[in-house]
Short mmCIF file of C-alpha atoms and ligand atoms in Angstrom, two decimals:
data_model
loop_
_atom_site.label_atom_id
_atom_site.label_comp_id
_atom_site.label_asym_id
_atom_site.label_seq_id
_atom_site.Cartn_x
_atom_site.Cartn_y
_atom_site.Cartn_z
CA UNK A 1 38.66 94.54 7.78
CA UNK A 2 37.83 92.86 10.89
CA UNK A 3 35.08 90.02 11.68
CA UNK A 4 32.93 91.18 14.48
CA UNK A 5 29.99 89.43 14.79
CA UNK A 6 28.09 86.11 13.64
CA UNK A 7 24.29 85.39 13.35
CA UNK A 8 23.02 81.67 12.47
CA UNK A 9 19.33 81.05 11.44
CA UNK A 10 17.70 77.92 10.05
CA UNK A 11 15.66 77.57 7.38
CA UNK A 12 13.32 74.70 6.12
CA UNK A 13 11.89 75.01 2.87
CA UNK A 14 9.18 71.95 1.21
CA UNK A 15 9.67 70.63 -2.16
CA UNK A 16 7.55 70.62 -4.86
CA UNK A 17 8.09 66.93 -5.08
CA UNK A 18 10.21 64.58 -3.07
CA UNK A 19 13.21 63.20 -4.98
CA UNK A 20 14.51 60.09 -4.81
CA UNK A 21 17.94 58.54 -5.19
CA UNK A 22 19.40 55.24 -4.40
CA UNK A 23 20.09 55.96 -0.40
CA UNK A 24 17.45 58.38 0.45
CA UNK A 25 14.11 59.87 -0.26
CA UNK A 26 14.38 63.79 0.38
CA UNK A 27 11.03 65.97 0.49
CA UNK A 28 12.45 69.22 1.66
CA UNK A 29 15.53 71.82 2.22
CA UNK A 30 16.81 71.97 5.47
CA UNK A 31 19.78 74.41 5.77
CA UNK A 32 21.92 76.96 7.63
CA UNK A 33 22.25 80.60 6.65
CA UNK A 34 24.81 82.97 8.42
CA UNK A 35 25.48 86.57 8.42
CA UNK A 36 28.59 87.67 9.02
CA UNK A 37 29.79 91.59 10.01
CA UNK A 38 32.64 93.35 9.96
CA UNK A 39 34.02 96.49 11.40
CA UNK A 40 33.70 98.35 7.96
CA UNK A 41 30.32 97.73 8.21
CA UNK A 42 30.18 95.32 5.15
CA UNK A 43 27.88 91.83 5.55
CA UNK A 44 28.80 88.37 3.91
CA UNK A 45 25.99 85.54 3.62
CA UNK A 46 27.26 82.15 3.77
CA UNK A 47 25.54 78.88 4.19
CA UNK A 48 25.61 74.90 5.72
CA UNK A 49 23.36 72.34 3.68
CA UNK A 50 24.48 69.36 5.95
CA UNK A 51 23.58 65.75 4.31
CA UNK A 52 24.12 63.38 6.89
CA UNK A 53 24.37 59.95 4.67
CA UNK A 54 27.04 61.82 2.62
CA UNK A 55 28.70 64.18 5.25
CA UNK A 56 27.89 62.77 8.58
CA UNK A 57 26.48 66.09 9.80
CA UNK A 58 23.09 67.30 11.13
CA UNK A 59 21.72 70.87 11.29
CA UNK A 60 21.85 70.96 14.69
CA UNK A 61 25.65 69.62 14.65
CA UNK A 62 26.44 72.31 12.19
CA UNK A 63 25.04 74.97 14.32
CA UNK A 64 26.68 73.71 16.90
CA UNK A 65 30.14 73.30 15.15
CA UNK A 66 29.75 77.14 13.95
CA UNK A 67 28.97 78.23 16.97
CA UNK A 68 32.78 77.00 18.23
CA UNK A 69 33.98 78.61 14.79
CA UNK A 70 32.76 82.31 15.97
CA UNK A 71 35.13 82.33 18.66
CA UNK A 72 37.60 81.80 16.42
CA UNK A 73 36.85 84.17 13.64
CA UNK A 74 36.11 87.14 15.81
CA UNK A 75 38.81 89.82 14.71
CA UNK A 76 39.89 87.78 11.95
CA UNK A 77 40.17 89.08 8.71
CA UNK A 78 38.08 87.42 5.93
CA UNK A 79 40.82 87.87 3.52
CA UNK A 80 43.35 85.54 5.25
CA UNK A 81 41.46 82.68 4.09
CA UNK A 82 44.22 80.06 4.18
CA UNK A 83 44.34 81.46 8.35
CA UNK A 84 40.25 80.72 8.21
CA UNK A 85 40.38 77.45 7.49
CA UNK A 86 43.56 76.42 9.11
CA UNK A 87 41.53 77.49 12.38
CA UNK A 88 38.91 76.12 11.64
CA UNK A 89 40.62 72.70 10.94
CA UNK A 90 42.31 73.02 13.80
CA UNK A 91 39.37 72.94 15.69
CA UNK A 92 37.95 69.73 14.15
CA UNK A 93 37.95 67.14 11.44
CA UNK A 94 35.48 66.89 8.64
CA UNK A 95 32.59 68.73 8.70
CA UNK A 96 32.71 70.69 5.42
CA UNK A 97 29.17 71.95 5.70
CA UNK A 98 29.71 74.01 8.74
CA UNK A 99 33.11 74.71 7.16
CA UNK A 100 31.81 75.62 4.01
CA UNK A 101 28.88 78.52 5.34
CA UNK A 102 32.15 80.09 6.77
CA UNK A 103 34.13 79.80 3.73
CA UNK A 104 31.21 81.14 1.30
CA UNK A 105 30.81 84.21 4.24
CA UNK A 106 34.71 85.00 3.62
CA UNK A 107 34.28 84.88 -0.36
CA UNK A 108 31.26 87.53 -0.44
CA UNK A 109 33.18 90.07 2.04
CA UNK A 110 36.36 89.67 -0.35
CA UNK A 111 34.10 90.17 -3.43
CA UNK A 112 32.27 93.05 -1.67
CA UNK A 113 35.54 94.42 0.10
CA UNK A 114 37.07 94.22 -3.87
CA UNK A 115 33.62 95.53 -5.48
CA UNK A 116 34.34 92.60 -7.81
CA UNK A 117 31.70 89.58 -8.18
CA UNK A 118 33.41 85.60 -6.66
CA UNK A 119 33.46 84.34 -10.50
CA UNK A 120 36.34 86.87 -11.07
CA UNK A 121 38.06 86.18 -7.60
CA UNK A 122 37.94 82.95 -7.90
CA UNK A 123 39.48 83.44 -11.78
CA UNK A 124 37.18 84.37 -13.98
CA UNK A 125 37.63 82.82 -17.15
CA UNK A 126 33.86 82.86 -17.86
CA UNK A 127 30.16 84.23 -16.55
CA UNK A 128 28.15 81.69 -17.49
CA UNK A 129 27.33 77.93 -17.07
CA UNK A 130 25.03 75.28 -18.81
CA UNK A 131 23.53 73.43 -16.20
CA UNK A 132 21.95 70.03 -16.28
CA UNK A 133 18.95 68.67 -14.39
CA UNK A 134 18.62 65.98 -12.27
CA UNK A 135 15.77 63.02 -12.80
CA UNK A 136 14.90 61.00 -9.45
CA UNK A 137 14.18 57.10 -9.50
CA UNK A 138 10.61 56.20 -10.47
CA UNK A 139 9.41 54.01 -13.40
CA UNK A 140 10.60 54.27 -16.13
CA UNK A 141 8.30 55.23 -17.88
CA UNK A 142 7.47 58.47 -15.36
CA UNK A 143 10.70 59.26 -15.92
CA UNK A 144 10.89 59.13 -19.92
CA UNK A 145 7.65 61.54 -19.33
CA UNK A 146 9.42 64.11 -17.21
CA UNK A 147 12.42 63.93 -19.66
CA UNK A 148 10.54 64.88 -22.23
CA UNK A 149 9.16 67.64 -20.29
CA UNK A 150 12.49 68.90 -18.83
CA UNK A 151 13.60 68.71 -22.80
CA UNK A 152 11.01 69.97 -24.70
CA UNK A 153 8.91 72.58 -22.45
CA UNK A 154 12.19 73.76 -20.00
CA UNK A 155 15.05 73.23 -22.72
CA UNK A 156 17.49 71.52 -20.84
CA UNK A 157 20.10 69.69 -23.01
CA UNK A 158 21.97 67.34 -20.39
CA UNK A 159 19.75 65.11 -17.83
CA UNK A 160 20.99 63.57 -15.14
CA UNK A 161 19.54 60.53 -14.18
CA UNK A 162 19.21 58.62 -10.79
CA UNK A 163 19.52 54.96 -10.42
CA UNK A 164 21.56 52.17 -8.44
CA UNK A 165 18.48 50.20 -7.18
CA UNK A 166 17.70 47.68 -9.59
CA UNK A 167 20.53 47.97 -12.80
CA UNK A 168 18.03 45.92 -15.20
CA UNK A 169 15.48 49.10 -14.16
CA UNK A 170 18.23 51.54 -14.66
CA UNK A 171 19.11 50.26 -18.48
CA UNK A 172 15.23 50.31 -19.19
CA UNK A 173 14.89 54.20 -17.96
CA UNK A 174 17.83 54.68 -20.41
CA UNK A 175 16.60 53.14 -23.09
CA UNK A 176 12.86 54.99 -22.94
CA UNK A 177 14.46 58.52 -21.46
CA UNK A 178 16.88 58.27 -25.04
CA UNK A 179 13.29 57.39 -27.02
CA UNK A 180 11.26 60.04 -25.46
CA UNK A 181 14.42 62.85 -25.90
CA UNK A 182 15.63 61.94 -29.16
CA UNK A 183 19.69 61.68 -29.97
CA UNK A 184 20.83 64.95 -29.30
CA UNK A 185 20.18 65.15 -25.47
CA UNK A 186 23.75 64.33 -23.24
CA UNK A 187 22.46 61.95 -20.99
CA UNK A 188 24.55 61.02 -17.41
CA UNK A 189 23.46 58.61 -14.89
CA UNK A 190 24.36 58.43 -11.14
CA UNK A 191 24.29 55.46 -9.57
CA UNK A 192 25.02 57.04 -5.91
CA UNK A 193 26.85 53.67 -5.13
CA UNK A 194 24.07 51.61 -5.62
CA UNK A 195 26.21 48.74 -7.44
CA UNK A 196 29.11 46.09 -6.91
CA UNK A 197 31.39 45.57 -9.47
CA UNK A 198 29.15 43.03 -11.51
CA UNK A 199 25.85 45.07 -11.48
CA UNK A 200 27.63 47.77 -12.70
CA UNK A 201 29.63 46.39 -15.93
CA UNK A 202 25.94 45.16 -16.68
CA UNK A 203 24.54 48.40 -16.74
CA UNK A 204 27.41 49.89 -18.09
CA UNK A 205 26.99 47.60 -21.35
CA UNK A 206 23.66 48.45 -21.09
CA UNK A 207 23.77 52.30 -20.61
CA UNK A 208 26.33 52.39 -23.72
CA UNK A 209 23.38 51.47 -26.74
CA UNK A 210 21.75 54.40 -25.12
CA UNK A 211 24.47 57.05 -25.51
CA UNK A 212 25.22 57.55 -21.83
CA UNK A 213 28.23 60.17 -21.93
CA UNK A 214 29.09 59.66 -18.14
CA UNK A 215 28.34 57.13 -14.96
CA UNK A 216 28.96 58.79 -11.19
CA UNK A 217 29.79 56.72 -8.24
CA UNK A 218 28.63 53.15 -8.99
CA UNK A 219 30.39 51.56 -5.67
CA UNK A 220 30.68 52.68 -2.03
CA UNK A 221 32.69 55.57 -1.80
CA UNK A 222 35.74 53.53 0.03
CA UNK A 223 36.24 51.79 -2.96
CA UNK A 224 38.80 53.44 -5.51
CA UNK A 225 40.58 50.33 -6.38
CA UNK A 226 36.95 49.03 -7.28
CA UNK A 227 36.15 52.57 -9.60
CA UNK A 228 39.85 52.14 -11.19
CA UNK A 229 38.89 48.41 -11.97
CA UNK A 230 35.55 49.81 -14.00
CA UNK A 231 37.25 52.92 -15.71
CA UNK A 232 39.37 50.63 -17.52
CA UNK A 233 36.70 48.75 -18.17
CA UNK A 234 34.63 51.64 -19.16
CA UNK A 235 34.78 51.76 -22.94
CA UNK A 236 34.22 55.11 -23.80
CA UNK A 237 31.69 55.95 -20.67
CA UNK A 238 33.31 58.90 -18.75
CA UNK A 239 33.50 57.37 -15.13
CA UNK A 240 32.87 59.66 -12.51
CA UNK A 241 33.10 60.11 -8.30
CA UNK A 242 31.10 62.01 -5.82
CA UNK A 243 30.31 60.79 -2.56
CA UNK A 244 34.08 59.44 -2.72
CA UNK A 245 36.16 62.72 -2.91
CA UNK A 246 35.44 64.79 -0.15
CA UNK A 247 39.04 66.75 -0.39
CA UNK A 248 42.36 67.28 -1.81
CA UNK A 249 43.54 64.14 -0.51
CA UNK A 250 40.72 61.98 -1.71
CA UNK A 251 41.01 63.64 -5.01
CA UNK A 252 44.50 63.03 -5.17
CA UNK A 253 44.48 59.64 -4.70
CA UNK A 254 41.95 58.76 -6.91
CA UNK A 255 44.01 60.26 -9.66
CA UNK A 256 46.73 58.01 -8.54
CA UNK A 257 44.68 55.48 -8.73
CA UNK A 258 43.56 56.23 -12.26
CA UNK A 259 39.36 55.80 -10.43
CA UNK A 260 38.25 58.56 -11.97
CA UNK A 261 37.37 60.82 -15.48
CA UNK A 262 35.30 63.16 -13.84
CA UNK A 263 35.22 64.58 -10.14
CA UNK A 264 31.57 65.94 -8.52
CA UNK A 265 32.65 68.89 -6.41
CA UNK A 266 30.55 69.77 -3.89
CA UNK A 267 31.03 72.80 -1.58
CA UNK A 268 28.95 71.04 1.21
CA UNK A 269 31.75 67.96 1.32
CA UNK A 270 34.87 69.47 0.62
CA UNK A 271 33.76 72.88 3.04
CA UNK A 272 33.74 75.52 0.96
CA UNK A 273 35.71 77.64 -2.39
CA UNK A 274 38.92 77.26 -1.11
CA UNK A 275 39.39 73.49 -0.44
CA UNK A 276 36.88 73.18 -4.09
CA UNK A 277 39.82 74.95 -5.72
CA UNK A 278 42.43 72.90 -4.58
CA UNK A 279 40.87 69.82 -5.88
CA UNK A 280 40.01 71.10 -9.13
CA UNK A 281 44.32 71.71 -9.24
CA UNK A 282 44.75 68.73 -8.37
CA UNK A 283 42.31 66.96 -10.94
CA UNK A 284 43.33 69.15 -13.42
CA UNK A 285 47.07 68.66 -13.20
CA UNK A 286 46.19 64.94 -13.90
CA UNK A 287 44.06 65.38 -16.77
CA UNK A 288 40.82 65.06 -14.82
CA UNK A 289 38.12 67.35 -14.99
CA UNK A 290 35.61 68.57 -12.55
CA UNK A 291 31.59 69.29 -12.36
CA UNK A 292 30.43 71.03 -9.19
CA UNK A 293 26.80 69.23 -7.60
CA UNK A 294 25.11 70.18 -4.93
CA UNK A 295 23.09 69.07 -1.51
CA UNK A 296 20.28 70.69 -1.03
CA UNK A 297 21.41 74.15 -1.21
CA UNK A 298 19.42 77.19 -1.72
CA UNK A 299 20.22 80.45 -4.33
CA UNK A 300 23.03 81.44 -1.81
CA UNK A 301 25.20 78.16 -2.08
CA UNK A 302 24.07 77.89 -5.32
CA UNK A 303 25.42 80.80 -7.09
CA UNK A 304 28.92 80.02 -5.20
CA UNK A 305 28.85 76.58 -7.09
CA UNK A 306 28.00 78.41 -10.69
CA UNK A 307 30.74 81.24 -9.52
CA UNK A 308 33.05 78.12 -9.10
CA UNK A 309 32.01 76.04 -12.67
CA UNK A 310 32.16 79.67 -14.71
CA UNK A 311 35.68 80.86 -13.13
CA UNK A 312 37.21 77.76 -13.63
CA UNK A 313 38.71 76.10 -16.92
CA UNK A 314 38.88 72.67 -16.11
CA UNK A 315 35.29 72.84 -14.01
CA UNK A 316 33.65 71.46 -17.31
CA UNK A 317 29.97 70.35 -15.63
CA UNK A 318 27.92 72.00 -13.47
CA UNK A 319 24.59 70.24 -11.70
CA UNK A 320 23.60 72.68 -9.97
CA UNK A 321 19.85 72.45 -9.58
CA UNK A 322 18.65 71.75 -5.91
CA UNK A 323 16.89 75.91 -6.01
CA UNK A 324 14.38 74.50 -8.62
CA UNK A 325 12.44 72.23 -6.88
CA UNK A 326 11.52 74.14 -4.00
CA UNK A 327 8.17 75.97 -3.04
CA UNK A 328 9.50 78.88 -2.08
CA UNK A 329 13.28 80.28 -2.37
CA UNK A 330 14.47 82.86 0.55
CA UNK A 331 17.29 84.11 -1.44
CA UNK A 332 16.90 85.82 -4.52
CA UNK A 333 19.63 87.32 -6.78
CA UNK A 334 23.29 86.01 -7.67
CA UNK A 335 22.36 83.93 -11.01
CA UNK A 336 19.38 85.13 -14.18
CA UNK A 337 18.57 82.07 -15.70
CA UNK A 338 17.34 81.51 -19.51
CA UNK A 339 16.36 78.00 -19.91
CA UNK A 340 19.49 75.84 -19.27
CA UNK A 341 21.97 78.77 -19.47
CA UNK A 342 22.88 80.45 -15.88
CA UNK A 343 24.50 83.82 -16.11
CA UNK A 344 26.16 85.30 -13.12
CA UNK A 345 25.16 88.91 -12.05
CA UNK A 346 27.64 91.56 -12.49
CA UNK A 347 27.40 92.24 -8.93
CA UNK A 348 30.02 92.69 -5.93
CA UNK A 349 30.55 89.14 -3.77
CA UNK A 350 27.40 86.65 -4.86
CA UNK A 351 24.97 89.44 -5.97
CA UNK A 352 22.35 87.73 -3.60
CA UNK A 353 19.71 89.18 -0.59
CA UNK A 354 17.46 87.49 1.68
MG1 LIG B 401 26.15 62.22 -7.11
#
């Protein structure tokens, strides 16, 4: 099988709300589907959901970026991935978005070439994935409301909840979101390094009377000496990082480091399945385990996160829940969904059409 052509469209989709975090206010998808053929005839969707305050690329740098790939890939074949991305970063540093459309591409031609879905190429060792959902920063007392909402009408059993602003704010949301859920509910916070050091053994005392199971990214991402300082601090808090492992490397240093519990995957900063699996080995052979986020991904990107969380052991957590807030979705397929329990279709590749 050969690669023999490339198409690239963009596609902005509004949100049903906007959603806010502690860098950024977001109030739609903005993202990068391609289409990629082969000589056997057989298509593989991939896609780019560039986030510029966490990757440092734009839509129109990722188009840009993939349009230097397709030189590249033309006559490649999408099984050689290791050859796929040691072209592509050969050609240039970073840029995992752009990376990761191509990678996701590869994945559904091998899973279509195979007949098998990604979840079993990837290994398989399970179909389905309890997802959380994520809470944006309001008042607190919106956000015990739409707790209680996500809880009780949607069924969701772990919330994820922004903060990092103001910590005295942040323990407050805790302490209503607990009241309004009850005891039961696995609550995480992500403080999308909002914090120093201080703020964030304050909210950490804080955030343990409420039950808080996990903490992501209190400090700027540089800082792994600072996140190794807290986690042995922690007491009994998992401590997690996001916007600081972007690769192998990072993820390999942290562990040296001791920074982290937990490591937030996404597909959009490391570029792609392939460099996601090599940090979850990586993690894993330290005794760390792994969640896979996302950006602002549709279905597509989606369902390769899920396919990522359900093949893999030692991917524990998934948060994977940017399709839901969206006014319209132009991908359909890859995942059913029954309340907080995501089952992957028995399809060949992701099992998804525009
Ligand atoms: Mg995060």
């Amino acid at each position: 099988m050969r690669i023999t052509g490339m198409k690239v469209e963009k596609v902005r989709i509004p949100m049903t709300a906007s959603l806010k975090v502690a860098f950024a206010t977001v109030d739609s998808l903005e993202s990068v589907l391609i289409r990629v053929e082969t000589d056997e005839g057989c298509v593989g969707f991939g896609e780019a959901s560039p986030f510029a305050p966490v990757t440092g690329e734009t839509l129109d740098g990722v188009i840009a970026v993939l349009d230097i790939f397709r030189q590249g890939l033309m006559g490649m074949d999408p099984m050689d991935i290791e050859a796929v991305h040691a072209m592509m970063d050969g050609v240039i540093v970073g840029n995992g978005a752009a990376k990761c459309a191509v990678d996701l591409a590869m994945y559904d031609l091998m899973g279509k070439a195979a007949g098998v879905p990604v979840y079993k190429l990837l290994g398989g060792y399970s179909n389905t994935v309890q997802n959380d959902i994520t809470i944006g920063i309001s008042t607190p007392e919106q956000m015990a409301e739409e707790a209680k909402k996500y809880v009780s009408e949607y069924g969701y059993r772990i919330l994820k909840v922004k903060a990092g602003i103001d910590w005295q704010e942040d323990i407050r949301a805790m302490k209503l979101i607990r009241g309004a859920v009850g005891p039961q509910i696995r609550l995480r916070v992500d403080a999308n390094q909002g914090y120093d050091i201080a703020k964030a053994q304050r909210a950490l005392k804080g955030f343990r009377e409420y039950g808080v199971e996990a903490v992501e990214q209190c400090l700027p991402h540089w800082d792994l000496e600072g996140a190794a300082y807290l986690r042995n601090h922690a007491e009994g808090i998992h401590m997690m990082l996001d916007e600081s492992i972007h690769d192998p490397v990072d993820a390999a240093r942290a562990c040296r480091l001791g920074s982290a519990d937990i490591l937030n995957i996404k597909l959009m900063k490391c570029g792609g399945l392939y460099p996601a699996q090599k940090i979850n080995a990586v993690a894993e052979a330290n005794g760390v385990t792994c969640m896979v986020g996302c950006m602002l991904e549709t279905r597509l990107a989606i369902t390769a996160g899920l396919s990522l969380v359900a093949a893999k052991k030692n991917v524990t957590e998934a948060d994977c829940d940017s399709f839901l807030y969206y006014k319209e979705n132009p991908v359909e397929g890859g995942f059913v969904q029954d309340k907080d329990t995501f089952t992957l279709l028995n399809k060949p590749g992701f099992g998804v059409t525009f």
